[in-house]
Tab-separated table of C-alpha atoms in Angstrom:
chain	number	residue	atom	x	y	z
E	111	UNK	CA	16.796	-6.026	14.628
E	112	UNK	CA	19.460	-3.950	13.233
E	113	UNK	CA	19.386	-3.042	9.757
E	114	UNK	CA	22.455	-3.326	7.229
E	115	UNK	CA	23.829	0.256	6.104
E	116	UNK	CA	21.951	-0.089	2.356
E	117	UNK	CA	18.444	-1.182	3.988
E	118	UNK	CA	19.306	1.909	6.870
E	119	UNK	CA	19.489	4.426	3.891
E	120	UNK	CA	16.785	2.980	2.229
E	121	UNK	CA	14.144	3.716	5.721
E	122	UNK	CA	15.945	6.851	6.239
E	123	UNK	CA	14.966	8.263	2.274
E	124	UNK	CA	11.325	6.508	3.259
E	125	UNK	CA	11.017	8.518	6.426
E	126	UNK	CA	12.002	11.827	4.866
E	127	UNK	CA	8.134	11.710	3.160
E	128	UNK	CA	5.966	11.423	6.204
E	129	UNK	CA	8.260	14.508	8.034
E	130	UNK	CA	7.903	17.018	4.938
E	131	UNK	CA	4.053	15.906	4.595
E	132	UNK	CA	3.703	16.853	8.622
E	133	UNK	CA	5.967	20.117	8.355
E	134	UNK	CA	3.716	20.513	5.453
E	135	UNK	CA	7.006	21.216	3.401
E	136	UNK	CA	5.796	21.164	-0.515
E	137	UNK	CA	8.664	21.676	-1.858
E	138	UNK	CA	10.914	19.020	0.534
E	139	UNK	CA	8.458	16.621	-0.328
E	140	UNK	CA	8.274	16.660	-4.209
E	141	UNK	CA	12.310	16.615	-3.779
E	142	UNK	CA	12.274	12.902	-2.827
E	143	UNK	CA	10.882	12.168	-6.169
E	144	UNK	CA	12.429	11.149	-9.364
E	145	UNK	CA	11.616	13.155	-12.085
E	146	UNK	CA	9.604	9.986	-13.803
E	147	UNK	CA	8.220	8.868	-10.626
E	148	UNK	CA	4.842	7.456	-10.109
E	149	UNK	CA	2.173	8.091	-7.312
E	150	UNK	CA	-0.540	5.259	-7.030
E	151	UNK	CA	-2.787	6.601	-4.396
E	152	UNK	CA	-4.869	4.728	-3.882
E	153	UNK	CA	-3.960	1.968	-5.870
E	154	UNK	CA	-6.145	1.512	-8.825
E	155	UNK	CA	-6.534	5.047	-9.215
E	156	UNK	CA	-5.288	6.491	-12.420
E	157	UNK	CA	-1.513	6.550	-11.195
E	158	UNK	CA	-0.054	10.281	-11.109
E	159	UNK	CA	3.394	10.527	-13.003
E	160	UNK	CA	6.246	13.215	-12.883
E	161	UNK	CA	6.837	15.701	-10.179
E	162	UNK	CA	4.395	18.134	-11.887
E	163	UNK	CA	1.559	15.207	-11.851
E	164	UNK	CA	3.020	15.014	-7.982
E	165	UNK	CA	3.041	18.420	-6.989
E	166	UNK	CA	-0.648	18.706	-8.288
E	167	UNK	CA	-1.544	15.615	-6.054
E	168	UNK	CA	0.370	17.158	-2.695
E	169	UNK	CA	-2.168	20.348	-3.485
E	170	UNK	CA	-5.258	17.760	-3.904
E	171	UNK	CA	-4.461	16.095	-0.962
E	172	UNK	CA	-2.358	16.784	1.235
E	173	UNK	CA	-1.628	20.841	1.102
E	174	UNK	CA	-4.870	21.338	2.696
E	175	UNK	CA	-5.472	18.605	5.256
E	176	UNK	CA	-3.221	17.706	8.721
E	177	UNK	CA	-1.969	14.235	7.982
E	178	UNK	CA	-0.347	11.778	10.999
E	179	UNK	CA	1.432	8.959	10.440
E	180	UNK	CA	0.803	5.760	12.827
E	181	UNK	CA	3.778	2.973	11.544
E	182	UNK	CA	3.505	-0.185	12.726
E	183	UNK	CA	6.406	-1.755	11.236
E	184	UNK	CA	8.752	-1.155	8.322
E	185	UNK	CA	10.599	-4.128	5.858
E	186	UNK	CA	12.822	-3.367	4.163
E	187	UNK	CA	13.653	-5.312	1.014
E	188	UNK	CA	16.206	-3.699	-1.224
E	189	UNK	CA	15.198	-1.868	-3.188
E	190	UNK	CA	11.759	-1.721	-1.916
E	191	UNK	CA	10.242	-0.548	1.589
E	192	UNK	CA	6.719	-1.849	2.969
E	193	UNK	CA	5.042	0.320	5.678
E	194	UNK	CA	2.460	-1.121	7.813
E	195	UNK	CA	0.685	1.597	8.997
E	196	UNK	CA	-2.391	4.010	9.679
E	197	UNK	CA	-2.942	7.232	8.506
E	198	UNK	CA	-4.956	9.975	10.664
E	199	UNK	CA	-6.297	12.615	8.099
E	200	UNK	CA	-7.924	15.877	9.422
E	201	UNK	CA	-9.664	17.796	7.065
E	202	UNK	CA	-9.701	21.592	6.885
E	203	UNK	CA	-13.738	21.531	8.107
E	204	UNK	CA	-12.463	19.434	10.957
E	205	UNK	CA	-13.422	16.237	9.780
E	206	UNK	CA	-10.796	13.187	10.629
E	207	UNK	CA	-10.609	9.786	9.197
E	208	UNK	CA	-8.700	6.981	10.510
E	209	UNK	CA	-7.557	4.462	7.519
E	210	UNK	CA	-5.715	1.539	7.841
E	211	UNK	CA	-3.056	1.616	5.028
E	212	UNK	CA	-0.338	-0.437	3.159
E	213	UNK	CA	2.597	1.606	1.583
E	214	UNK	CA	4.729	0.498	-0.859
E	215	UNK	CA	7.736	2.198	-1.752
E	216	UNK	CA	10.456	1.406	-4.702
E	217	UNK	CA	13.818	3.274	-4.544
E	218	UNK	CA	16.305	4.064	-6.727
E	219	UNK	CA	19.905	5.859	-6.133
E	220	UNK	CA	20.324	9.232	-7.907
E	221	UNK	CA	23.822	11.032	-7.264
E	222	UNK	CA	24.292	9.449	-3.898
E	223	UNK	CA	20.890	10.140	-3.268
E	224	UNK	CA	18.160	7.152	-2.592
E	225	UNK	CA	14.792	8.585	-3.925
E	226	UNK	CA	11.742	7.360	-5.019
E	227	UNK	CA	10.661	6.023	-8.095
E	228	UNK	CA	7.366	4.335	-7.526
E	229	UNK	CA	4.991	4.971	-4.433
E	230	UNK	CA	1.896	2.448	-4.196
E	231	UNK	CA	-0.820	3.182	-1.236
E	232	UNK	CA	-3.102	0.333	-0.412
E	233	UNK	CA	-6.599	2.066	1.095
E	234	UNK	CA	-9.599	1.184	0.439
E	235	UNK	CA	-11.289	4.343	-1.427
E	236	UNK	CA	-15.203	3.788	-0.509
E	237	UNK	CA	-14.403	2.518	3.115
E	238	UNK	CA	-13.069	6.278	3.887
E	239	UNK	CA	-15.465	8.150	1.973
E	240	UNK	CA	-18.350	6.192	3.917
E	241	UNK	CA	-16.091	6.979	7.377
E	242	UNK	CA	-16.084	10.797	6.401
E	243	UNK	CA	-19.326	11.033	5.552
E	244	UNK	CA	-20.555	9.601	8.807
E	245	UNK	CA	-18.701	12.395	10.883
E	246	UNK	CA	-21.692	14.860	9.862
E	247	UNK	CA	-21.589	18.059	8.453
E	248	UNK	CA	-18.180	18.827	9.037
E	249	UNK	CA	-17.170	15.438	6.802
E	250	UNK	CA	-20.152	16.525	3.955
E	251	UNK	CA	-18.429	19.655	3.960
E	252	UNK	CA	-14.756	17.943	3.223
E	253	UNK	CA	-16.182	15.807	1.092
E	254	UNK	CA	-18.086	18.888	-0.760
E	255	UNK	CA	-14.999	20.913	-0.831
E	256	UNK	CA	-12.594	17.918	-2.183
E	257	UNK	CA	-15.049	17.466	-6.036
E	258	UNK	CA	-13.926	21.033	-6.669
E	259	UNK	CA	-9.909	21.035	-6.069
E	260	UNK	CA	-9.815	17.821	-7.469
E	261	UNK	CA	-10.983	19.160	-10.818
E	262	UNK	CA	-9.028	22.341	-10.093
E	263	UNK	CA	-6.026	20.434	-9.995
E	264	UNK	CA	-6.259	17.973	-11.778
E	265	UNK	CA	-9.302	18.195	-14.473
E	266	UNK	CA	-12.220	16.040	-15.070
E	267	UNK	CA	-9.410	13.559	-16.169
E	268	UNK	CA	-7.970	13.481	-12.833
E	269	UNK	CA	-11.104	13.570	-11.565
E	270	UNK	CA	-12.563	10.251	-13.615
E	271	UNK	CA	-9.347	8.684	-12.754
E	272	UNK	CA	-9.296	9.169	-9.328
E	273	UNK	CA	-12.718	7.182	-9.360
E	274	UNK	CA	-11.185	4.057	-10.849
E	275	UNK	CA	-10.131	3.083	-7.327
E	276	UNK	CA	-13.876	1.617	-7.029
E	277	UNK	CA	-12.793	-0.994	-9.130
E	278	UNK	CA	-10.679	-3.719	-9.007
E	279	UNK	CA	-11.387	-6.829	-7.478
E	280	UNK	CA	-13.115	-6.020	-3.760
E	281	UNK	CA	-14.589	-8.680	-1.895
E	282	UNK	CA	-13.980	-11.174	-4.024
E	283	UNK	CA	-10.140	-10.914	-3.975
E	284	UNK	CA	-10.152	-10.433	-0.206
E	285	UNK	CA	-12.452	-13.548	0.173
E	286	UNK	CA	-9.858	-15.168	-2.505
E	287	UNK	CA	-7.118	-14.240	-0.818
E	288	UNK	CA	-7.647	-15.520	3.111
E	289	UNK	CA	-8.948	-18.898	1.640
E	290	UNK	CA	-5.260	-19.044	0.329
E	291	UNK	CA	-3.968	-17.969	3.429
E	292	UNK	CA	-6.317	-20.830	5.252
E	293	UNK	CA	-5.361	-23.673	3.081
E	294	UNK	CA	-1.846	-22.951	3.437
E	295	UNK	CA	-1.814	-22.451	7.097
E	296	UNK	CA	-3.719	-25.879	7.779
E	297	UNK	CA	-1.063	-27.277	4.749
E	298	UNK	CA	-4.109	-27.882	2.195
E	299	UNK	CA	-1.852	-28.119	-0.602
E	300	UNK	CA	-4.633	-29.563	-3.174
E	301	UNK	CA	-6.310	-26.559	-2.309
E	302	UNK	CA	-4.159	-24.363	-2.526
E	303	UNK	CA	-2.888	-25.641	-5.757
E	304	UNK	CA	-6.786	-25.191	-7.050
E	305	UNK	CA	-7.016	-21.667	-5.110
E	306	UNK	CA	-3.774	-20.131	-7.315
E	307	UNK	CA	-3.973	-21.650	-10.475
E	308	UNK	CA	-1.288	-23.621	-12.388
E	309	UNK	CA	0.985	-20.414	-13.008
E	310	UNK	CA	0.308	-18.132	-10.089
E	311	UNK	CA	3.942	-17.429	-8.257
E	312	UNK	CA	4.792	-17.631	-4.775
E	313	UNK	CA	7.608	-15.210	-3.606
E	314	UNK	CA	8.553	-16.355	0.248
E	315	UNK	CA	10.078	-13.576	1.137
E	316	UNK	CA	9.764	-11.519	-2.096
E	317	UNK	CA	11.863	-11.867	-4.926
E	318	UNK	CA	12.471	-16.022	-3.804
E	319	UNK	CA	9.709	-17.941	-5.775
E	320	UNK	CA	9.439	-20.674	-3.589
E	321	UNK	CA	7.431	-24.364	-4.761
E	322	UNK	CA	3.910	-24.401	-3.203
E	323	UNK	CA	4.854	-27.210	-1.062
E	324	UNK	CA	7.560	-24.897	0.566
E	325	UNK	CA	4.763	-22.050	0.829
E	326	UNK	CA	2.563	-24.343	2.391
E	327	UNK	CA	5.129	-26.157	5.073
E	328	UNK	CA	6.369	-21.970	6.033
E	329	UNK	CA	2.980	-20.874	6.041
E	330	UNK	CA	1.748	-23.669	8.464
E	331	UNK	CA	-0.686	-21.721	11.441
E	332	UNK	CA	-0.062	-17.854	9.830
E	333	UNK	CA	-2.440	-15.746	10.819
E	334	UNK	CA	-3.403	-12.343	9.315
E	335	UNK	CA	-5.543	-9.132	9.642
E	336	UNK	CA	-6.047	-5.849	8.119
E	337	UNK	CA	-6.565	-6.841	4.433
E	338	UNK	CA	-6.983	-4.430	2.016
E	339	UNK	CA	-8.573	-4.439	-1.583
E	340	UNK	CA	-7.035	-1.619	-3.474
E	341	UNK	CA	-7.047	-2.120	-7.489
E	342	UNK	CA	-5.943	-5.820	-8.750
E	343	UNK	CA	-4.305	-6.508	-5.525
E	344	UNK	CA	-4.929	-7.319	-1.721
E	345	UNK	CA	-2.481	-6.899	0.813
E	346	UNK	CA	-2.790	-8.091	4.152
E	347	UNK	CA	-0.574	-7.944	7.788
E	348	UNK	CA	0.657	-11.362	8.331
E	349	UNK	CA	2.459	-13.418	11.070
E	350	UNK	CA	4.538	-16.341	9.767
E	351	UNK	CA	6.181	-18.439	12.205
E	352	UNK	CA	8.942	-15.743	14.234
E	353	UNK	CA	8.230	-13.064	11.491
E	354	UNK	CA	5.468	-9.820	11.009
E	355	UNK	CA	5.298	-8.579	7.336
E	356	UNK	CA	2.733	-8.181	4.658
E	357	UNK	CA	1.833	-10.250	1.739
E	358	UNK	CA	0.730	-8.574	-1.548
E	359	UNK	CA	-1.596	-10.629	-3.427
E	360	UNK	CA	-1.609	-9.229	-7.487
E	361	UNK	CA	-4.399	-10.414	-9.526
E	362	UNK	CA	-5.032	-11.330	-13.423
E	363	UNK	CA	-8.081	-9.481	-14.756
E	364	UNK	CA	-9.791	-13.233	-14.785
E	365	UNK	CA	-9.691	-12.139	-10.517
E	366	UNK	CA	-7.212	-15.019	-10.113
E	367	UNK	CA	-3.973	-14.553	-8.314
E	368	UNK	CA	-1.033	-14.253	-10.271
E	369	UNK	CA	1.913	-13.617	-7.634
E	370	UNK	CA	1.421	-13.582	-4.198
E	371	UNK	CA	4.685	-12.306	-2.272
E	372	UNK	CA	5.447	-12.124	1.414
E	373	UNK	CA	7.533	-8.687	2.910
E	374	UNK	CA	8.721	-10.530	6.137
E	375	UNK	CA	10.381	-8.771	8.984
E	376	UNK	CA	11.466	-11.522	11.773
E	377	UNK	CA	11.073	-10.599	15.584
């Protein structure tokens, strides 16, 4: 469906990251960034903040791997964009991982200029390294090679932090999460009621709390796939009635969801 001019600009700033990643363009990249900007990648990772923070992440990362961008769909929802996509990493030992991803982007408008103030990648950490390790030597060797630039770049801070992303709340959120999504799509409000909690928020689409009556009558038959446990949340592609989006499930540390909002895009 066509998208108004502020949502267009907002997906044409979004798609200016995955081009400069592929042209390998350092420099083109960091430039979508606010100065204050923060990188959570993955989520639940110890976040990376300011373009030098950045620019020390792209040469982590990204610099010296081949990185392809499968979208499945884009929502928009001013100011934030949600990507639905997969992301096809080769390593420089020749090693490639396939990983499903959720990307969350929030925007902000600097002299005429939409650019990004907060970036928020939903992969699951352990699920990739287990994926690279199984390609052999070529993924021992990537994974070998990736200890040392981490800590090159980054320190043993960066190092420790990046390792936080085996946290968070795993299985049990995901298992948390689709029993929501199963009592509301057979309209079990008690359920969900005793799933949620008394203060957990419901945002259908996001930013519109909605009553859990209301989520439950919308949310009649959805059906969902690809969910991800990355830090305190879960995220998960969903199909609600005549719309495709993604619903973000955040969590309190007590692993008990606090807001659970729905990025809807309608066919």
């Amino acid at each position: 469906m066509p998208l108004d001019p502020s949502a267009a600009a907002l997906l044409t700033a979004v798609e200016a990251s995955p081009r400069a990643v592929t042209a390998h363009d350092k420099a083109a990249w960091i430039e979508l960034f606010v100065a204050d900007a923060e990188v959570h990648d993955p989520v639940g990772s110890r976040p990376h903040i300011g373009r030098g923070a950045i620019a020390r992440f792209y040469d982590t990362f990204i610099g010296p791997n081949t990185i392809a961008f499968r979208v499945e769909r884009d929502l928009v929802h001013p100011p934030t964009v949600v990507r639905d996509l997969t992301i096809v990493t080769t390593m420089s030992t020749g090693a490639t991982v396939v990983v499903p991803m959720h990307l969350r982007y929030r925007l902000v408008e600097e002299k005429g200029r939409w650019k990004i103030a907060h970036l928020a990648a939903h992969w699951e950490l352990a699920a990739m390294i287990w994926q690279l390790l199984r390609t052999g030597p070529p993924g021992l060797g990537a994974a070998l090679r990736l200890g040392p630039q981490l800590i090159a770049n980054q320190g043993f801070g960066g190092a420790i932090g990046m390792m936080r992303a085996f946290g968070g709340v795993g299985r049990t959120g995901k298992r948390t999460t689709t029993r929501v999504f199963a009592a509301a799509a057979s309209t079990d409000l008690p359920r969900v009621r005793g799933l949620l909690g008394p203060r957990a928020v419901v945002e259908l689409p996001a930013g519109t709390p909605v009553p859990l009556e209301e989520f439950t009558n919308r949310a009649r038959n959805m059906r969902w796939n690809k969910v991800i446990a990355a830090g305190r949340t879960v995220t998960a592609s969903i199909r609600l009635d005549d719309a495709h989006g993604v619903a973000v499930a955040e969590f309190t540390g007590a692993a008990r969801i606090a807001t659970l909002r729905f990025y809807l895009y309608a066919v």
